[in-house]
């Protein structure tokens, strides 16, 4: 459940906002003055902050500035004065949205939902997990370019890694040496299909328990190789 902080000194407005947000399924806390609002914003984790501009003790400008220095929590700033909204936009304090009072509570809920969705997309893409291929005892982290065999990390050269990853990404597909060479080595590079054989041998030494009886990269005689699943 998303947790929202309302910093608002007019309790009638704070209560109305709180009611509507709670009815929409949000967990809501209210701070009635700037000092409390600032402290809560900095010390607790909220998914979004609704911040009034004119507040006792510490005003919304200052809170926005100080929160932004430490956190990316979405902030919707509200003010009774249109002029103030224009002023804070101009200051570039880093608020995500601005609303002029009075506004309809359903408008506020709609904006809150939109900002939470946008923020989740941003955060979600930032912490996107590495692409990992796992086939039996082999784990290939294609993003970090690391390989583990039965839990033990093994070092691969760039081309060995590319070749292993290509085969593992297309399990049970038989590739000829020509196909593998043109896939992994660019056309200008010096070498021939014997290079593929040499690299397969080196990869097998690292991943196979018994290189004479490969369990992962199989030789298909007269054709090429495949990664067996
Ligand atoms: Ca106020």
PDB file of N, CA and C in Angstrom, residues 35-107:
ATOM      1  N   UNK A  35       7.432  22.340  10.468  1.00  0.00           N
ATOM      2  CA  UNK A  35       8.522  21.667  11.177  1.00  0.00           C
ATOM      3  C   UNK A  35       8.289  20.149  11.253  1.00  0.00           C
ATOM      4  N   UNK A  36       7.044  19.793  11.648  1.00  0.00           N
ATOM      5  CA  UNK A  36       6.690  18.371  11.715  1.00  0.00           C
ATOM      6  C   UNK A  36       6.760  17.750  10.324  1.00  0.00           C
ATOM      7  N   UNK A  37       6.250  18.507   9.354  1.00  0.00           N
ATOM      8  CA  UNK A  37       6.250  18.010   7.977  1.00  0.00           C
ATOM      9  C   UNK A  37       7.654  17.733   7.473  1.00  0.00           C
ATOM     10  N   UNK A  38       8.557  18.648   7.757  1.00  0.00           N
ATOM     11  CA  UNK A  38       9.939  18.485   7.311  1.00  0.00           C
ATOM     12  C   UNK A  38      10.586  17.274   7.978  1.00  0.00           C
ATOM     13  N   UNK A  39      10.374  17.149   9.282  1.00  0.00           N
ATOM     14  CA  UNK A  39      10.967  16.046  10.018  1.00  0.00           C
ATOM     15  C   UNK A  39      10.454  14.698   9.506  1.00  0.00           C
ATOM     16  N   UNK A  40       9.147  14.604   9.330  1.00  0.00           N
ATOM     17  CA  UNK A  40       8.566  13.356   8.834  1.00  0.00           C
ATOM     18  C   UNK A  40       9.067  13.045   7.420  1.00  0.00           C
ATOM     19  N   UNK A  41       9.117  14.073   6.582  1.00  0.00           N
ATOM     20  CA  UNK A  41       9.558  13.873   5.194  1.00  0.00           C
ATOM     21  C   UNK A  41      10.965  13.311   5.125  1.00  0.00           C
ATOM     22  N   UNK A  42      11.815  13.803   6.009  1.00  0.00           N
ATOM     23  CA  UNK A  42      13.225  13.399   5.952  1.00  0.00           C
ATOM     24  C   UNK A  42      13.505  12.082   6.670  1.00  0.00           C
ATOM     25  N   UNK A  43      12.737  11.799   7.722  1.00  0.00           N
ATOM     26  CA  UNK A  43      13.074  10.619   8.523  1.00  0.00           C
ATOM     27  C   UNK A  43      12.226   9.393   8.202  1.00  0.00           C
ATOM     28  N   UNK A  44      11.064   9.614   7.565  1.00  0.00           N
ATOM     29  CA  UNK A  44      10.227   8.453   7.250  1.00  0.00           C
ATOM     30  C   UNK A  44      10.148   8.265   5.739  1.00  0.00           C
ATOM     31  N   UNK A  45       9.709   7.071   5.344  1.00  0.00           N
ATOM     32  CA  UNK A  45       9.609   6.792   3.913  1.00  0.00           C
ATOM     33  C   UNK A  45       8.179   6.924   3.419  1.00  0.00           C
ATOM     34  N   UNK A  46       7.970   7.888   2.551  1.00  0.00           N
ATOM     35  CA  UNK A  46       6.658   8.059   1.932  1.00  0.00           C
ATOM     36  C   UNK A  46       6.795   7.833   0.437  1.00  0.00           C
ATOM     37  N   UNK A  47       5.672   7.420  -0.175  1.00  0.00           N
ATOM     38  CA  UNK A  47       5.687   7.228  -1.622  1.00  0.00           C
ATOM     39  C   UNK A  47       5.392   8.533  -2.347  1.00  0.00           C
ATOM     40  N   UNK A  48       4.756   9.450  -1.624  1.00  0.00           N
ATOM     41  CA  UNK A  48       4.436  10.750  -2.230  1.00  0.00           C
ATOM     42  C   UNK A  48       4.133  11.753  -1.118  1.00  0.00           C
ATOM     43  N   UNK A  49       4.456  13.020  -1.363  1.00  0.00           N
ATOM     44  CA  UNK A  49       4.190  14.073  -0.381  1.00  0.00           C
ATOM     45  C   UNK A  49       3.318  15.153  -1.026  1.00  0.00           C
ATOM     46  N   UNK A  50       2.227  15.505  -0.319  1.00  0.00           N
ATOM     47  CA  UNK A  50       1.385  16.620  -0.760  1.00  0.00           C
ATOM     48  C   UNK A  50       1.732  17.778   0.162  1.00  0.00           C
ATOM     49  N   UNK A  51       2.287  18.805  -0.424  1.00  0.00           N
ATOM     50  CA  UNK A  51       2.914  19.850   0.370  1.00  0.00           C
ATOM     51  C   UNK A  51       2.271  21.209   0.166  1.00  0.00           C
ATOM     52  N   UNK A  52       1.714  21.740   1.239  1.00  0.00           N
ATOM     53  CA  UNK A  52       1.140  23.089   1.171  1.00  0.00           C
ATOM     54  C   UNK A  52       2.290  24.090   1.191  1.00  0.00           C
ATOM     55  N   UNK A  53       2.065  25.212   0.543  1.00  0.00           N
ATOM     56  CA  UNK A  53       3.137  26.202   0.458  1.00  0.00           C
ATOM     57  C   UNK A  53       3.247  27.069   1.715  1.00  0.00           C
ATOM     58  N   UNK A  54       2.117  27.650   2.135  1.00  0.00           N
ATOM     59  CA  UNK A  54       2.144  28.533   3.297  1.00  0.00           C
ATOM     60  C   UNK A  54       1.887  27.742   4.562  1.00  0.00           C
ATOM     61  N   UNK A  55       2.925  27.616   5.383  1.00  0.00           N
ATOM     62  CA  UNK A  55       2.842  26.799   6.596  1.00  0.00           C
ATOM     63  C   UNK A  55       3.516  27.522   7.754  1.00  0.00           C
ATOM     64  N   UNK A  56       3.054  27.254   8.974  1.00  0.00           N
ATOM     65  CA  UNK A  56       3.761  27.816  10.122  1.00  0.00           C
ATOM     66  C   UNK A  56       5.147  27.167  10.284  1.00  0.00           C
ATOM     67  N   UNK A  57       6.042  27.871  10.875  1.00  0.00           N
ATOM     68  CA  UNK A  57       7.421  27.423  11.165  1.00  0.00           C
ATOM     69  C   UNK A  57       8.311  27.329   9.922  1.00  0.00           C
ATOM     70  N   UNK A  58       8.163  26.287   9.171  1.00  0.00           N
ATOM     71  CA  UNK A  58       8.983  26.142   7.964  1.00  0.00           C
ATOM     72  C   UNK A  58       8.020  26.104   6.780  1.00  0.00           C
ATOM     73  N   UNK A  59       8.241  26.921   5.757  1.00  0.00           N
ATOM     74  CA  UNK A  59       7.275  26.920   4.654  1.00  0.00           C
ATOM     75  C   UNK A  59       7.583  25.835   3.611  1.00  0.00           C
ATOM     76  N   UNK A  60       6.607  25.697   2.692  1.00  0.00           N
ATOM     77  CA  UNK A  60       6.696  24.651   1.675  1.00  0.00           C
ATOM     78  C   UNK A  60       7.909  24.760   0.763  1.00  0.00           C
ATOM     79  N   UNK A  61       8.333  26.001   0.491  1.00  0.00           N
ATOM     80  CA  UNK A  61       9.539  26.200  -0.330  1.00  0.00           C
ATOM     81  C   UNK A  61      10.727  25.464   0.290  1.00  0.00           C
ATOM     82  N   UNK A  62      10.902  25.770   1.573  1.00  0.00           N
ATOM     83  CA  UNK A  62      12.046  25.232   2.291  1.00  0.00           C
ATOM     84  C   UNK A  62      11.976  23.704   2.416  1.00  0.00           C
ATOM     85  N   UNK A  63      10.773  23.213   2.717  1.00  0.00           N
ATOM     86  CA  UNK A  63      10.612  21.759   2.836  1.00  0.00           C
ATOM     87  C   UNK A  63      10.935  21.077   1.510  1.00  0.00           C
ATOM     88  N   UNK A  64      10.399  21.619   0.431  1.00  0.00           N
ATOM     89  CA  UNK A  64      10.634  21.040  -0.891  1.00  0.00           C
ATOM     90  C   UNK A  64      12.133  21.009  -1.211  1.00  0.00           C
ATOM     91  N   UNK A  65      12.782  22.116  -0.934  1.00  0.00           N
ATOM     92  CA  UNK A  65      14.216  22.225  -1.216  1.00  0.00           C
ATOM     93  C   UNK A  65      15.020  21.199  -0.406  1.00  0.00           C
ATOM     94  N   UNK A  66      14.681  21.088   0.875  1.00  0.00           N
ATOM     95  CA  UNK A  66      15.444  20.179   1.737  1.00  0.00           C
ATOM     96  C   UNK A  66      15.155  18.708   1.462  1.00  0.00           C
ATOM     97  N   UNK A  67      13.908  18.396   1.118  1.00  0.00           N
ATOM     98  CA  UNK A  67      13.585  17.009   0.776  1.00  0.00           C
ATOM     99  C   UNK A  67      14.296  16.625  -0.528  1.00  0.00           C
ATOM    100  N   UNK A  68      14.244  17.527  -1.501  1.00  0.00           N
ATOM    101  CA  UNK A  68      14.877  17.251  -2.793  1.00  0.00           C
ATOM    102  C   UNK A  68      16.399  17.039  -2.686  1.00  0.00           C
ATOM    103  N   UNK A  69      16.992  17.673  -1.706  1.00  0.00           N
ATOM    104  CA  UNK A  69      18.436  17.511  -1.534  1.00  0.00           C
ATOM    105  C   UNK A  69      18.769  16.075  -1.119  1.00  0.00           C
ATOM    106  N   UNK A  70      17.796  15.384  -0.567  1.00  0.00           N
ATOM    107  CA  UNK A  70      18.063  14.026  -0.071  1.00  0.00           C
ATOM    108  C   UNK A  70      17.264  12.918  -0.721  1.00  0.00           C
ATOM    109  N   UNK A  71      16.081  13.239  -1.247  1.00  0.00           N
ATOM    110  CA  UNK A  71      15.181  12.181  -1.716  1.00  0.00           C
ATOM    111  C   UNK A  71      14.515  12.504  -3.049  1.00  0.00           C
ATOM    112  N   UNK A  72      14.083  11.430  -3.733  1.00  0.00           N
ATOM    113  CA  UNK A  72      13.373  11.614  -5.003  1.00  0.00           C
ATOM    114  C   UNK A  72      11.865  11.452  -4.861  1.00  0.00           C
ATOM    115  N   UNK A  73      11.389  11.374  -3.618  1.00  0.00           N
ATOM    116  CA  UNK A  73       9.950  11.207  -3.380  1.00  0.00           C
ATOM    117  C   UNK A  73       9.147  12.229  -4.193  1.00  0.00           C
ATOM    118  N   UNK A  74       8.135  11.761  -4.955  1.00  0.00           N
ATOM    119  CA  UNK A  74       7.323  12.729  -5.701  1.00  0.00           C
ATOM    120  C   UNK A  74       6.650  13.734  -4.762  1.00  0.00           C
ATOM    121  N   UNK A  75       6.655  14.998  -5.152  1.00  0.00           N
ATOM    122  CA  UNK A  75       6.050  16.059  -4.342  1.00  0.00           C
ATOM    123  C   UNK A  75       5.020  16.813  -5.185  1.00  0.00           C
ATOM    124  N   UNK A  76       3.802  16.920  -4.628  1.00  0.00           N
ATOM    125  CA  UNK A  76       2.788  17.767  -5.261  1.00  0.00           C
ATOM    126  C   UNK A  76       2.638  18.986  -4.359  1.00  0.00           C
ATOM    127  N   UNK A  77       2.942  20.161  -4.896  1.00  0.00           N
ATOM    128  CA  UNK A  77       2.834  21.379  -4.095  1.00  0.00           C
ATOM    129  C   UNK A  77       1.493  22.038  -4.324  1.00  0.00           C
ATOM    130  N   UNK A  78       0.875  22.471  -3.215  1.00  0.00           N
ATOM    131  CA  UNK A  78      -0.419  23.132  -3.342  1.00  0.00           C
ATOM    132  C   UNK A  78      -0.358  24.522  -2.716  1.00  0.00           C
ATOM    133  N   UNK A  79      -1.089  25.437  -3.343  1.00  0.00           N
ATOM    134  CA  UNK A  79      -1.143  26.788  -2.804  1.00  0.00           C
ATOM    135  C   UNK A  79      -2.465  27.432  -3.158  1.00  0.00           C
ATOM    136  N   UNK A  80      -2.888  28.369  -2.311  1.00  0.00           N
ATOM    137  CA  UNK A  80      -4.128  29.092  -2.581  1.00  0.00           C
ATOM    138  C   UNK A  80      -3.893  30.175  -3.620  1.00  0.00           C
ATOM    139  N   UNK A  81      -2.652  30.532  -3.832  1.00  0.00           N
ATOM    140  CA  UNK A  81      -2.359  31.628  -4.745  1.00  0.00           C
ATOM    141  C   UNK A  81      -1.718  31.140  -6.032  1.00  0.00           C
ATOM    142  N   UNK A  82      -2.376  31.480  -7.120  1.00  0.00           N
ATOM    143  CA  UNK A  82      -1.849  31.124  -8.434  1.00  0.00           C
ATOM    144  C   UNK A  82      -0.460  31.745  -8.638  1.00  0.00           C
ATOM    145  N   UNK A  83      -0.278  32.947  -8.125  1.00  0.00           N
ATOM    146  CA  UNK A  83       1.006  33.633  -8.273  1.00  0.00           C
ATOM    147  C   UNK A  83       2.137  32.845  -7.616  1.00  0.00           C
ATOM    148  N   UNK A  84       1.813  32.244  -6.444  1.00  0.00           N
ATOM    149  CA  UNK A  84       2.829  31.460  -5.741  1.00  0.00           C
ATOM    150  C   UNK A  84       3.248  30.237  -6.540  1.00  0.00           C
ATOM    151  N   UNK A  85       2.245  29.619  -7.185  1.00  0.00           N
ATOM    152  CA  UNK A  85       2.533  28.447  -8.010  1.00  0.00           C
ATOM    153  C   UNK A  85       3.507  28.840  -9.129  1.00  0.00           C
ATOM    154  N   UNK A  86       3.232  29.958  -9.764  1.00  0.00           N
ATOM    155  CA  UNK A  86       4.118  30.422 -10.831  1.00  0.00           C
ATOM    156  C   UNK A  86       5.521  30.704 -10.295  1.00  0.00           C
ATOM    157  N   UNK A  87       5.555  31.244  -9.091  1.00  0.00           N
ATOM    158  CA  UNK A  87       6.839  31.574  -8.473  1.00  0.00           C
ATOM    159  C   UNK A  87       7.651  30.291  -8.179  1.00  0.00           C
ATOM    160  N   UNK A  88       6.984  29.281  -7.610  1.00  0.00           N
ATOM    161  CA  UNK A  88       7.747  28.079  -7.270  1.00  0.00           C
ATOM    162  C   UNK A  88       8.167  27.301  -8.512  1.00  0.00           C
ATOM    163  N   UNK A  89       7.335  27.352  -9.546  1.00  0.00           N
ATOM    164  CA  UNK A  89       7.756  26.745 -10.809  1.00  0.00           C
ATOM    165  C   UNK A  89       9.063  27.384 -11.265  1.00  0.00           C
ATOM    166  N   UNK A  90       9.078  28.728 -11.178  1.00  0.00           N
ATOM    167  CA  UNK A  90      10.242  29.491 -11.615  1.00  0.00           C
ATOM    168  C   UNK A  90      11.486  29.184 -10.800  1.00  0.00           C
ATOM    169  N   UNK A  91      11.294  28.852  -9.546  1.00  0.00           N
ATOM    170  CA  UNK A  91      12.452  28.570  -8.681  1.00  0.00           C
ATOM    171  C   UNK A  91      13.095  27.210  -8.959  1.00  0.00           C
ATOM    172  N   UNK A  92      12.356  26.355  -9.621  1.00  0.00           N
ATOM    173  CA  UNK A  92      12.903  25.034  -9.944  1.00  0.00           C
ATOM    174  C   UNK A  92      13.291  24.247  -8.713  1.00  0.00           C
ATOM    175  N   UNK A  93      12.386  24.183  -7.754  1.00  0.00           N
ATOM    176  CA  UNK A  93      12.687  23.478  -6.501  1.00  0.00           C
ATOM    177  C   UNK A  93      12.618  21.968  -6.642  1.00  0.00           C
ATOM    178  N   UNK A  94      12.085  21.536  -7.755  1.00  0.00           N
ATOM    179  CA  UNK A  94      12.048  20.091  -7.979  1.00  0.00           C
ATOM    180  C   UNK A  94      10.751  19.429  -7.575  1.00  0.00           C
ATOM    181  N   UNK A  95       9.683  20.220  -7.363  1.00  0.00           N
ATOM    182  CA  UNK A  95       8.376  19.607  -7.124  1.00  0.00           C
ATOM    183  C   UNK A  95       7.921  18.959  -8.431  1.00  0.00           C
ATOM    184  N   UNK A  96       7.120  17.899  -8.320  1.00  0.00           N
ATOM    185  CA  UNK A  96       6.705  17.163  -9.504  1.00  0.00           C
ATOM    186  C   UNK A  96       5.417  17.707 -10.103  1.00  0.00           C
ATOM    187  N   UNK A  97       4.646  18.377  -9.266  1.00  0.00           N
ATOM    188  CA  UNK A  97       3.363  18.889  -9.747  1.00  0.00           C
ATOM    189  C   UNK A  97       2.913  20.037  -8.851  1.00  0.00           C
ATOM    190  N   UNK A  98       1.975  20.833  -9.346  1.00  0.00           N
ATOM    191  CA  UNK A  98       1.482  21.985  -8.599  1.00  0.00           C
ATOM    192  C   UNK A  98      -0.027  22.048  -8.748  1.00  0.00           C
ATOM    193  N   UNK A  99      -0.710  22.357  -7.649  1.00  0.00           N
ATOM    194  CA  UNK A  99      -2.165  22.506  -7.732  1.00  0.00           C
ATOM    195  C   UNK A  99      -2.572  23.773  -6.985  1.00  0.00           C
ATOM    196  N   UNK A 100      -3.545  24.479  -7.560  1.00  0.00           N
ATOM    197  CA  UNK A 100      -4.044  25.696  -6.919  1.00  0.00           C
ATOM    198  C   UNK A 100      -5.316  25.364  -6.147  1.00  0.00           C
ATOM    199  N   UNK A 101      -5.335  25.781  -4.878  1.00  0.00           N
ATOM    200  CA  UNK A 101      -6.535  25.586  -4.059  1.00  0.00           C
ATOM    201  C   UNK A 101      -7.579  26.623  -4.448  1.00  0.00           C
ATOM    202  N   UNK A 102      -8.882  26.322  -4.437  1.00  0.00           N
ATOM    203  CA  UNK A 102      -9.395  24.995  -4.115  1.00  0.00           C
ATOM    204  C   UNK A 102      -9.368  24.062  -5.325  1.00  0.00           C
ATOM    205  N   UNK A 103      -9.143  22.788  -5.047  1.00  0.00           N
ATOM    206  CA  UNK A 103      -9.207  21.804  -6.138  1.00  0.00           C
ATOM    207  C   UNK A 103     -10.137  20.693  -5.687  1.00  0.00           C
ATOM    208  N   UNK A 104     -10.642  19.941  -6.625  1.00  0.00           N
ATOM    209  CA  UNK A 104     -11.543  18.857  -6.237  1.00  0.00           C
ATOM    210  C   UNK A 104     -10.692  17.696  -5.719  1.00  0.00           C
ATOM    211  N   UNK A 105     -11.158  17.044  -4.655  1.00  0.00           N
ATOM    212  CA  UNK A 105     -10.396  15.923  -4.114  1.00  0.00           C
ATOM    213  C   UNK A 105     -10.168  14.809  -5.136  1.00  0.00           C
ATOM    214  N   UNK A 106     -11.135  14.616  -6.036  1.00  0.00           N
ATOM    215  CA  UNK A 106     -10.939  13.552  -7.034  1.00  0.00           C
ATOM    216  C   UNK A 106      -9.825  13.915  -8.012  1.00  0.00           C
ATOM    217  N   UNK A 107      -9.660  15.215  -8.265  1.00  0.00           N
ATOM    218  CA  UNK A 107      -8.548  15.677  -9.109  1.00  0.00           C
ATOM    219  C   UNK A 107      -7.218  15.368  -8.420  1.00  0.00           C
TER     220      UNK A 107
END
